[in-house]
Each structure stands twice: as structure tokens, then as C-alpha cells.
CSV table of C-alpha atoms in Angstrom, one decimal:
chain,number,residue,atom,x,y,z
A,73,UNK,CA,74.3,26.8,-184.7
A,74,UNK,CA,76.1,25.7,-181.6
A,75,UNK,CA,75.5,29.1,-179.9
A,76,UNK,CA,71.8,28.9,-180.8
A,77,UNK,CA,71.5,25.5,-179.2
A,78,UNK,CA,73.2,26.7,-176.0
A,79,UNK,CA,70.9,29.7,-175.8
A,80,UNK,CA,67.8,27.6,-176.1
A,81,UNK,CA,69.1,25.2,-173.5
A,82,UNK,CA,69.7,28.1,-171.0
A,83,UNK,CA,66.1,29.3,-171.6
A,84,UNK,CA,64.7,25.9,-170.9
A,85,UNK,CA,66.8,25.6,-167.8
A,86,UNK,CA,65.6,29.0,-166.5
A,87,UNK,CA,62.0,28.1,-167.2
A,88,UNK,CA,62.4,24.8,-165.3
A,89,UNK,CA,63.9,26.6,-162.4
A,90,UNK,CA,61.0,29.2,-162.2
A,91,UNK,CA,58.5,26.4,-162.4
A,92,UNK,CA,60.2,24.5,-159.6
A,93,UNK,CA,60.3,27.6,-157.4
A,94,UNK,CA,56.6,28.2,-158.0
A,95,UNK,CA,55.8,24.6,-157.2
A,96,UNK,CA,57.8,24.8,-154.0
A,97,UNK,CA,56.0,28.0,-153.0
A,98,UNK,CA,52.6,26.4,-153.5
A,99,UNK,CA,53.7,23.3,-151.6
A,100,UNK,CA,54.9,25.5,-148.7
A,101,UNK,CA,51.6,27.3,-148.5
A,102,UNK,CA,49.6,24.0,-148.5
A,103,UNK,CA,51.8,22.4,-145.9
A,104,UNK,CA,52.7,25.2,-143.5
A,105,UNK,CA,49.9,27.7,-143.8
A,106,UNK,CA,46.9,25.3,-143.6
A,107,UNK,CA,45.2,24.5,-140.4
A,108,UNK,CA,42.8,21.6,-139.9
A,109,UNK,CA,39.5,21.9,-138.0
A,110,UNK,CA,39.7,19.6,-135.0
A,111,UNK,CA,37.2,18.0,-132.7
A,112,UNK,CA,37.6,17.7,-129.0
A,113,UNK,CA,37.1,19.4,-125.6
A,114,UNK,CA,37.5,23.2,-125.2
A,115,UNK,CA,38.2,24.4,-121.6
A,116,UNK,CA,38.2,28.0,-120.4
A,117,UNK,CA,40.3,28.8,-117.3
A,118,UNK,CA,40.9,31.8,-115.1
A,119,UNK,CA,44.5,31.8,-114.1
A,120,UNK,CA,45.8,33.6,-111.0
A,121,UNK,CA,48.4,33.3,-108.2
A,122,UNK,CA,47.6,33.1,-104.6
A,123,UNK,CA,49.0,31.8,-101.3
A,124,UNK,CA,48.2,28.9,-98.9
A,125,UNK,CA,46.4,29.5,-95.7
A,126,UNK,CA,45.2,27.0,-93.1
A,127,UNK,CA,41.5,26.4,-93.0
A,128,UNK,CA,41.5,26.4,-89.2
A,129,UNK,CA,44.0,28.8,-87.6
A,130,UNK,CA,43.8,30.4,-84.2
A,131,UNK,CA,45.8,33.0,-82.3
A,132,UNK,CA,46.4,31.8,-78.7
A,133,UNK,CA,46.1,34.6,-76.2
A,134,UNK,CA,46.3,34.5,-72.4
A,135,UNK,CA,43.0,35.2,-70.6
A,136,UNK,CA,45.1,36.8,-67.9
A,137,UNK,CA,47.7,39.5,-68.0
A,138,UNK,CA,51.1,38.6,-66.7
A,139,UNK,CA,54.7,37.5,-67.3
A,140,UNK,CA,55.4,34.5,-69.5
A,141,UNK,CA,57.1,32.1,-67.1
A,142,UNK,CA,57.7,29.1,-69.4
A,143,UNK,CA,56.8,27.7,-72.9
A,144,UNK,CA,56.3,24.0,-73.3
A,145,UNK,CA,56.2,24.0,-77.1
A,146,UNK,CA,58.0,25.7,-79.9
A,147,UNK,CA,57.3,26.5,-83.6
A,148,UNK,CA,56.9,23.3,-85.7
A,149,UNK,CA,55.6,21.2,-82.8
A,150,UNK,CA,52.3,19.3,-83.2
A,151,UNK,CA,49.9,19.7,-80.3
A,152,UNK,CA,46.7,18.2,-79.2
A,153,UNK,CA,43.6,20.0,-78.1
A,154,UNK,CA,43.9,20.8,-74.4
A,155,UNK,CA,47.6,20.3,-74.3
A,156,UNK,CA,49.6,22.6,-71.9
A,157,UNK,CA,51.3,25.4,-73.9
A,158,UNK,CA,52.7,27.8,-71.4
A,159,UNK,CA,52.5,29.1,-67.8
A,160,UNK,CA,52.2,32.7,-66.8
A,161,UNK,CA,52.9,34.6,-63.6
A,162,UNK,CA,50.0,36.9,-62.9
A,163,UNK,CA,50.5,40.6,-63.1
A,164,UNK,CA,50.3,42.4,-59.8
A,165,UNK,CA,47.4,44.6,-60.8
A,166,UNK,CA,45.5,41.6,-62.1
A,167,UNK,CA,46.2,39.7,-58.9
A,168,UNK,CA,44.8,42.7,-56.9
A,169,UNK,CA,41.6,42.8,-59.1
A,170,UNK,CA,41.1,39.1,-58.7
A,171,UNK,CA,41.6,39.3,-54.9
A,172,UNK,CA,39.1,42.2,-54.6
A,173,UNK,CA,36.5,40.3,-56.7
A,174,UNK,CA,37.1,37.2,-54.6
A,175,UNK,CA,36.7,39.1,-51.4
A,176,UNK,CA,33.5,40.8,-52.5
A,177,UNK,CA,32.1,37.4,-53.5
A,178,UNK,CA,32.8,36.1,-50.0
A,179,UNK,CA,31.1,39.1,-48.4
A,180,UNK,CA,28.0,38.9,-50.6
A,181,UNK,CA,27.8,35.2,-49.9
A,182,UNK,CA,27.8,35.9,-46.2
A,183,UNK,CA,25.1,38.6,-46.5
A,184,UNK,CA,22.9,36.2,-48.5
A,185,UNK,CA,23.4,33.4,-46.0
A,186,UNK,CA,22.5,35.8,-43.1
A,187,UNK,CA,19.4,37.1,-45.0
A,188,UNK,CA,18.4,33.5,-45.7
A,189,UNK,CA,18.6,32.6,-42.0
A,190,UNK,CA,16.8,35.8,-41.0
A,191,UNK,CA,14.0,35.0,-43.4
A,192,UNK,CA,13.6,31.5,-42.0
A,193,UNK,CA,13.4,32.9,-38.4
A,194,UNK,CA,10.8,35.5,-39.4
A,195,UNK,CA,8.8,32.9,-41.3
A,196,UNK,CA,8.6,30.8,-38.1
A,197,UNK,CA,7.5,33.8,-36.0
A,198,UNK,CA,4.9,34.6,-38.7
A,199,UNK,CA,3.5,31.1,-38.6
A,200,UNK,CA,3.0,31.5,-34.8
A,201,UNK,CA,1.3,34.9,-35.2
A,202,UNK,CA,4.1,36.9,-33.5
A,203,UNK,CA,4.8,39.2,-36.5
A,204,UNK,CA,2.7,40.8,-39.3
A,205,UNK,CA,2.8,39.6,-42.9
A,206,UNK,CA,4.3,43.0,-43.9
A,207,UNK,CA,7.4,42.4,-41.8
A,208,UNK,CA,7.9,39.0,-43.4
A,209,UNK,CA,7.6,40.5,-46.9
A,210,UNK,CA,10.3,43.0,-46.0
A,211,UNK,CA,12.7,40.3,-44.9
A,212,UNK,CA,11.9,38.3,-48.0
A,213,UNK,CA,12.9,41.3,-50.2
A,214,UNK,CA,16.1,41.7,-48.3
A,215,UNK,CA,16.9,38.1,-48.8
A,216,UNK,CA,16.2,38.4,-52.6
A,217,UNK,CA,18.4,41.5,-53.0
A,218,UNK,CA,21.2,39.7,-51.1
A,219,UNK,CA,20.9,36.8,-53.5
A,220,UNK,CA,21.0,39.1,-56.6
A,221,UNK,CA,24.2,40.8,-55.2
A,222,UNK,CA,25.7,37.4,-54.6
A,223,UNK,CA,25.1,36.3,-58.2
A,224,UNK,CA,26.4,39.5,-59.6
A,225,UNK,CA,29.6,39.1,-57.5
A,226,UNK,CA,30.1,35.6,-59.0
A,227,UNK,CA,29.8,37.0,-62.5
A,228,UNK,CA,32.2,39.8,-61.7
A,229,UNK,CA,34.8,37.4,-60.6
A,230,UNK,CA,34.3,35.2,-63.6
A,231,UNK,CA,34.7,38.2,-65.9
A,232,UNK,CA,37.8,39.3,-64.0
A,233,UNK,CA,39.3,35.9,-64.8
A,234,UNK,CA,38.5,36.2,-68.5
A,235,UNK,CA,35.5,33.8,-68.3
A,236,UNK,CA,37.9,31.0,-67.6
A,237,UNK,CA,35.7,28.6,-65.6
A,238,UNK,CA,38.6,26.3,-64.6
A,239,UNK,CA,40.5,29.2,-63.2
A,240,UNK,CA,37.3,30.5,-61.6
A,241,UNK,CA,36.8,27.2,-59.7
A,242,UNK,CA,40.5,27.3,-58.6
A,243,UNK,CA,40.1,30.9,-57.3
A,244,UNK,CA,37.0,29.9,-55.3
A,245,UNK,CA,39.2,27.5,-53.5
A,246,UNK,CA,41.9,30.1,-53.0
A,247,UNK,CA,43.0,31.1,-49.5
A,248,UNK,CA,42.1,34.7,-49.1
A,249,UNK,CA,45.0,35.2,-46.7
A,250,UNK,CA,47.6,34.1,-49.3
A,251,UNK,CA,50.0,36.8,-50.4
A,252,UNK,CA,50.3,35.7,-54.0
A,253,UNK,CA,48.1,34.1,-56.7
A,254,UNK,CA,49.3,30.8,-58.2
A,255,UNK,CA,50.7,30.7,-61.8
A,256,UNK,CA,48.0,30.0,-64.4
A,257,UNK,CA,48.3,27.8,-67.5
A,258,UNK,CA,47.5,28.3,-71.2
A,259,UNK,CA,46.1,25.3,-73.1
A,260,UNK,CA,45.8,24.6,-76.8
A,261,UNK,CA,42.2,25.2,-78.1
A,262,UNK,CA,42.7,23.0,-81.1
A,263,UNK,CA,44.8,20.1,-82.4
A,264,UNK,CA,47.4,21.3,-85.0
A,265,UNK,CA,50.9,22.6,-85.5
A,266,UNK,CA,52.5,25.6,-83.8
A,267,UNK,CA,53.4,27.8,-86.8
A,268,UNK,CA,54.7,30.8,-84.8
A,269,UNK,CA,55.6,31.7,-81.3
A,270,UNK,CA,55.2,35.5,-81.0
A,271,UNK,CA,56.7,36.3,-77.6
A,272,UNK,CA,59.6,35.2,-75.4
A,273,UNK,CA,59.8,33.8,-71.9
A,274,UNK,CA,59.9,36.7,-69.4
A,275,UNK,CA,57.8,39.0,-71.6
A,276,UNK,CA,54.8,40.8,-70.1
A,277,UNK,CA,51.6,40.1,-72.0
A,278,UNK,CA,48.2,41.7,-71.8
A,279,UNK,CA,44.9,39.8,-71.4
A,280,UNK,CA,43.0,38.7,-74.4
A,281,UNK,CA,39.8,39.5,-72.6
A,282,UNK,CA,40.7,43.1,-72.1
A,283,UNK,CA,38.1,45.6,-73.1
A,284,UNK,CA,40.7,48.1,-74.1
A,285,UNK,CA,43.2,46.0,-76.1
A,286,UNK,CA,42.9,42.8,-78.1
A,287,UNK,CA,45.5,41.2,-75.9
A,288,UNK,CA,48.9,39.8,-76.8
A,289,UNK,CA,49.2,36.8,-79.1
A,290,UNK,CA,51.4,34.2,-77.6
A,291,UNK,CA,51.5,31.8,-80.6
A,292,UNK,CA,49.6,30.7,-83.7
A,293,UNK,CA,48.3,27.2,-84.1
A,294,UNK,CA,47.0,25.8,-87.4
A,295,UNK,CA,45.4,22.6,-88.5
A,296,UNK,CA,47.5,21.9,-91.6
A,297,UNK,CA,45.4,18.9,-92.6
A,298,UNK,CA,43.0,21.3,-94.2
A,299,UNK,CA,44.3,24.0,-96.4
A,300,UNK,CA,42.8,26.9,-98.4
A,301,UNK,CA,44.2,29.1,-101.2
A,302,UNK,CA,43.4,32.8,-101.1
A,303,UNK,CA,43.6,34.4,-104.5
A,304,UNK,CA,42.2,37.6,-106.1
A,305,UNK,CA,40.4,37.7,-109.4
A,306,UNK,CA,40.0,41.0,-111.3
A,307,UNK,CA,36.6,42.4,-112.1
A,308,UNK,CA,36.8,41.4,-115.7
A,309,UNK,CA,36.9,37.7,-114.9
A,310,UNK,CA,35.1,37.5,-111.5
A,311,UNK,CA,31.7,37.2,-113.3
A,312,UNK,CA,32.8,33.8,-114.6
A,313,UNK,CA,33.7,32.4,-111.1
A,314,UNK,CA,31.2,30.3,-109.3
A,315,UNK,CA,31.3,28.4,-106.1
A,316,UNK,CA,31.8,24.7,-106.7
A,317,UNK,CA,34.0,25.2,-109.8
A,318,UNK,CA,37.0,22.9,-110.1
A,319,UNK,CA,40.6,24.1,-110.2
A,320,UNK,CA,44.1,22.9,-110.7
A,321,UNK,CA,46.8,24.0,-108.3
A,322,UNK,CA,50.5,24.1,-108.8
A,323,UNK,CA,53.0,25.2,-106.1
A,324,UNK,CA,56.4,26.7,-106.8
A,325,UNK,CA,57.8,24.8,-103.8
A,326,UNK,CA,56.5,21.4,-105.0
A,327,UNK,CA,57.2,21.1,-108.8
A,328,UNK,CA,55.6,18.4,-110.9
A,329,UNK,CA,52.7,18.0,-108.6
A,330,UNK,CA,49.1,19.1,-109.4
A,331,UNK,CA,46.5,19.4,-106.6
A,332,UNK,CA,42.8,19.4,-107.2
A,333,UNK,CA,40.7,22.2,-105.6
A,334,UNK,CA,37.2,23.6,-105.4
A,335,UNK,CA,36.0,27.2,-105.2
A,336,UNK,CA,34.2,27.5,-101.8
A,337,UNK,CA,33.9,31.3,-101.3
A,338,UNK,CA,33.8,34.5,-103.3
A,339,UNK,CA,34.0,37.8,-101.5
A,340,UNK,CA,31.2,40.2,-102.4
A,341,UNK,CA,33.4,43.2,-101.8
A,342,UNK,CA,36.2,44.1,-104.2
A,343,UNK,CA,39.5,45.9,-103.3
A,344,UNK,CA,41.3,48.4,-105.5
A,345,UNK,CA,44.9,47.4,-106.3
A,346,UNK,CA,46.9,49.2,-108.9
A,347,UNK,CA,43.8,50.8,-110.3
A,348,UNK,CA,42.2,47.4,-110.7
A,349,UNK,CA,39.3,46.1,-108.7
A,350,UNK,CA,39.9,42.5,-107.4
A,351,UNK,CA,37.8,40.1,-105.5
A,352,UNK,CA,39.1,37.5,-103.0
A,353,UNK,CA,38.3,33.9,-103.9
A,354,UNK,CA,38.9,31.0,-101.6
A,355,UNK,CA,39.7,27.6,-102.9
A,356,UNK,CA,39.8,24.4,-100.8
A,357,UNK,CA,42.6,21.9,-101.6
A,358,UNK,CA,41.4,18.4,-101.9
A,359,UNK,CA,43.7,15.8,-100.3
A,360,UNK,CA,46.5,18.1,-99.0
A,361,UNK,CA,49.7,16.5,-97.8
A,362,UNK,CA,52.3,17.4,-95.1
A,363,UNK,CA,54.4,19.1,-97.7
A,364,UNK,CA,52.0,22.0,-97.8
A,365,UNK,CA,52.9,24.9,-95.6
A,366,UNK,CA,51.2,28.3,-94.9
A,367,UNK,CA,52.1,31.2,-97.2
A,368,UNK,CA,53.4,29.0,-100.1
A,369,UNK,CA,52.9,30.6,-103.5
A,370,UNK,CA,50.2,28.8,-105.5
A,371,UNK,CA,49.4,29.1,-109.3
A,372,UNK,CA,45.6,28.4,-109.7
A,373,UNK,CA,43.7,27.5,-112.9
A,374,UNK,CA,40.0,27.7,-112.2
A,375,UNK,CA,37.8,25.9,-114.8
A,376,UNK,CA,35.1,28.4,-115.6
A,377,UNK,CA,33.6,26.7,-118.7
A,378,UNK,CA,34.0,23.5,-120.7
A,379,UNK,CA,32.4,22.1,-123.9
A,380,UNK,CA,33.1,18.6,-124.9
A,381,UNK,CA,33.4,17.0,-128.3
A,382,UNK,CA,33.1,20.2,-130.3
A,383,UNK,CA,34.8,21.6,-133.4
A,384,UNK,CA,37.4,24.2,-132.8
A,385,UNK,CA,40.2,26.2,-134.5
A,386,UNK,CA,43.1,28.3,-133.2
A,387,UNK,CA,42.3,32.0,-132.8
A,388,UNK,CA,45.1,32.8,-135.3
A,389,UNK,CA,43.1,31.0,-138.1
A,390,UNK,CA,40.2,33.4,-137.7
A,391,UNK,CA,39.6,36.7,-139.5
A,392,UNK,CA,36.9,39.2,-140.3
A,393,UNK,CA,35.0,39.3,-143.6
A,394,UNK,CA,32.2,41.8,-144.2
A,395,UNK,CA,32.1,42.6,-140.5
A,396,UNK,CA,31.6,38.9,-139.4
A,397,UNK,CA,33.8,36.1,-138.2
A,398,UNK,CA,35.3,34.2,-141.1
A,399,UNK,CA,38.1,31.9,-142.3
A,400,UNK,CA,40.2,31.8,-145.4
A,401,UNK,CA,39.7,28.7,-147.6
A,402,UNK,CA,42.6,27.2,-149.7
A,403,UNK,CA,40.7,27.7,-153.0
A,404,UNK,CA,42.4,26.7,-156.3
A,405,UNK,CA,46.2,26.4,-156.4
A,406,UNK,CA,46.8,29.4,-158.7
A,407,UNK,CA,44.0,31.5,-157.3
A,408,UNK,CA,45.5,34.8,-156.0
A,409,UNK,CA,42.6,36.0,-153.9
A,410,UNK,CA,41.6,33.1,-151.7
A,411,UNK,CA,37.8,32.8,-150.8
A,412,UNK,CA,36.5,33.7,-147.4
A,413,UNK,CA,33.8,31.8,-145.5
A,414,UNK,CA,31.8,33.2,-142.6
A,415,UNK,CA,31.5,31.1,-139.5
A,416,UNK,CA,29.6,31.3,-136.2
A,417,UNK,CA,31.8,31.0,-133.1
A,418,UNK,CA,31.0,29.8,-129.6
A,419,UNK,CA,33.1,29.4,-126.5
A,420,UNK,CA,36.6,30.9,-126.6
A,421,UNK,CA,39.7,30.6,-124.5
A,422,UNK,CA,43.1,32.1,-124.8
A,423,UNK,CA,44.1,29.9,-127.8
A,424,UNK,CA,41.1,28.4,-129.6
A,425,UNK,CA,37.5,29.1,-130.4
A,426,UNK,CA,34.5,26.7,-130.9
A,427,UNK,CA,33.1,26.5,-134.4
A,428,UNK,CA,29.3,26.3,-134.0
A,429,UNK,CA,28.5,26.6,-137.7
A,430,UNK,CA,30.2,26.9,-141.1
A,431,UNK,CA,32.9,24.1,-141.0
A,432,UNK,CA,33.2,20.4,-140.5
A,433,UNK,CA,35.8,18.2,-138.8
A,434,UNK,CA,38.8,17.8,-141.0
A,435,UNK,CA,38.2,20.9,-143.1
A,436,UNK,CA,41.3,22.9,-144.0
A,437,UNK,CA,41.7,26.7,-143.7
A,438,UNK,CA,44.5,29.1,-144.4
A,439,UNK,CA,46.2,31.4,-142.0
A,440,UNK,CA,45.0,34.9,-142.8
A,441,UNK,CA,47.6,37.2,-144.3
A,442,UNK,CA,48.7,40.0,-142.1
A,443,UNK,CA,48.0,43.4,-143.5
A,444,UNK,CA,51.0,45.6,-143.9
A,445,UNK,CA,50.9,48.7,-141.8
A,446,UNK,CA,51.2,51.9,-143.8
A,447,UNK,CA,54.2,53.9,-142.8
């Protein structure tokens, strides 16, 4: 009798244990595997990396070939427009070309002045009837040709001086008997910061106005108060990018700081990199500060689409049922096969999808079971 009682007690204990384990399993499913339909904003972003470049950057070149005599600034210095940057000692060949052009200008000026005086003299004689009109016309043509040659010689000198009108005026005042040409100066074309000095004092540089070469870059000056980001978007996402779209910018060099930006330019020509076509996109940074420096690495999130106050679910809560998008409903507690419900989806990003039709805010769905792969 005692053994029978013990046996019945053990059976009841096992039954209670099984019931408790089943209840725990159902509780785990309802708590951990259920997802609630939420309402809020869904944002789609294109994420890429790029680098900072100044909006206004210039390469400073000498308009004359010669030897760098002295620099008055160095990398990191802030300069004003028109500020003296360097002086150069003219190259001997350049000095000779300038001297020849200057001498020709003087000769053509003398010829024109002589022709002008001769025309005035002949005009006086014609008025008194001492010469024929044909003679006067011949002298007038000579005077006009002399004037044309004089104007051409002025342009030739200006071109020889790299179209530098200040230097041109200086050369016009130059003593033709002088053995050497004075040093000439290089001035800053813009206000900004010297980000690089490319040559050293004593180095020979070529003219930036040369028809054969592009000339030697003396230094680079950038206006760091206005910055751009250059990034490249692959062909899959470039169709979503539009001018005027907002973006968030994070820099590796300046953590915990987010800058606002706007897409201002999209290149129409793509370039192939690692078998992927990419298009260059330019983003202007709003309110840059002095911490921003050229070539800094930037992480860019471009907002390509946004829908506000919509229903959404995580992508992991979605499945397919009868060839259409669907979700799995909780169903009854002891129901083995949970019911599916088809839904219509809208905007998607990397984590969530908008529920256009089929569910309401606060509805609960189950995470779909992963199908076991057959080995």
C-alpha cells in the first residue's frame, strides 16, 4: 500500500513537471518571439565614406620662369588676397625675351610716331594744294599700318610677361640699357590658408603661362571656411541621390560631432573601381569650423527618403506566404501551425519596412521559424 502511494506521488510529480515546462515554453514564445507593430518615422539613407576638400582651392604658379629667391609664408599660414608670397629672380632666357619684346615695342612706337608726324605734314601740304590726294592716302595707310604694328608689339610684350599688367607697366618704365631685369613678386590670388608649399628657395620654376608646360606649382592656398566632401556612390544607389538631399557627416578625426550637409553636385560620369561603377557626389558642409582640414576621412549618411508617422516592422519579422509578403500571427496557445497574414509593404531601409496595409499599431506578430537546410 505504501509503495503504491509512492508510485502515484511520483507520477503526479512528473506530470506537474511536464506541465510546468510546457507553460514555460509557451511563455518564452510569447515574450521573446513576439514583435509589436510600431508607429513612427522611417528613414532611408545611403551610407558611404569620402574625404574633405576645400570648396575654393588654388594652385599658385609664377607667371614668369626663374629661381625662387625668397618665400614670405609657409604651410599653415593664413594669408589675405594680394599678400606677397614670394619673390623670384627671372630666368636668363626669360629676361632676354622680355628685353627683345620691350625693344621691339620701342621701335614700333617710334615708327608710329614718325608716321603720324609725316601724315600731319602731308595733310598740311594737301590743304595748300601742293600734293595730290593719292599721296595723302598712301601716307595715311602707312600711318595706320605703323599703329597696328605698335599695338601688336604691346600685346606681344604683355603675353611675354604672362599677361601680368602690373609687371607690364613696370617693364614699360624699365631702362633698356640695364643689364638685368628686377626681381618680380608673386601675390596671393585669394584669402585663405597655405596648405602646402611645393618648392624650395633656390629652385628653378617654369612659367604658369607657358604654352608647353602647365608651369610649376609654388604652393596651394585654400579657403577652409567653406568645405566640401567628395564621396562616390555605387550605381545601385546613385538613382536615389538627388541634389538638395540632406546628410549627416561624421569625421574619424573629430568623434562625437555630427555635421549637417547638403548634396550639391552629382557627376554624370561614372568610374569603374573594382568592377563596380561609382559616381562622384559632392556634399557641402553647413557651418564648418576650424577643426576641419583637407583630406580628413568622412562618413556620410545621405537621407534619400523619409516617411513620417507610419506603421513599421523589423525585416526579420517578415516572411513569404503563397508568394506574397506576410507575417506570422500568434494564434491560439496550443496551435502548432500558426496562421499567416498577408501584408502590403512600402518604404524599406536596412532594418525595417513600412506596413501599408494588413496590420494596425500595437498588433503582435511572431518571428518566422527558420527552415532547416537539408544536408
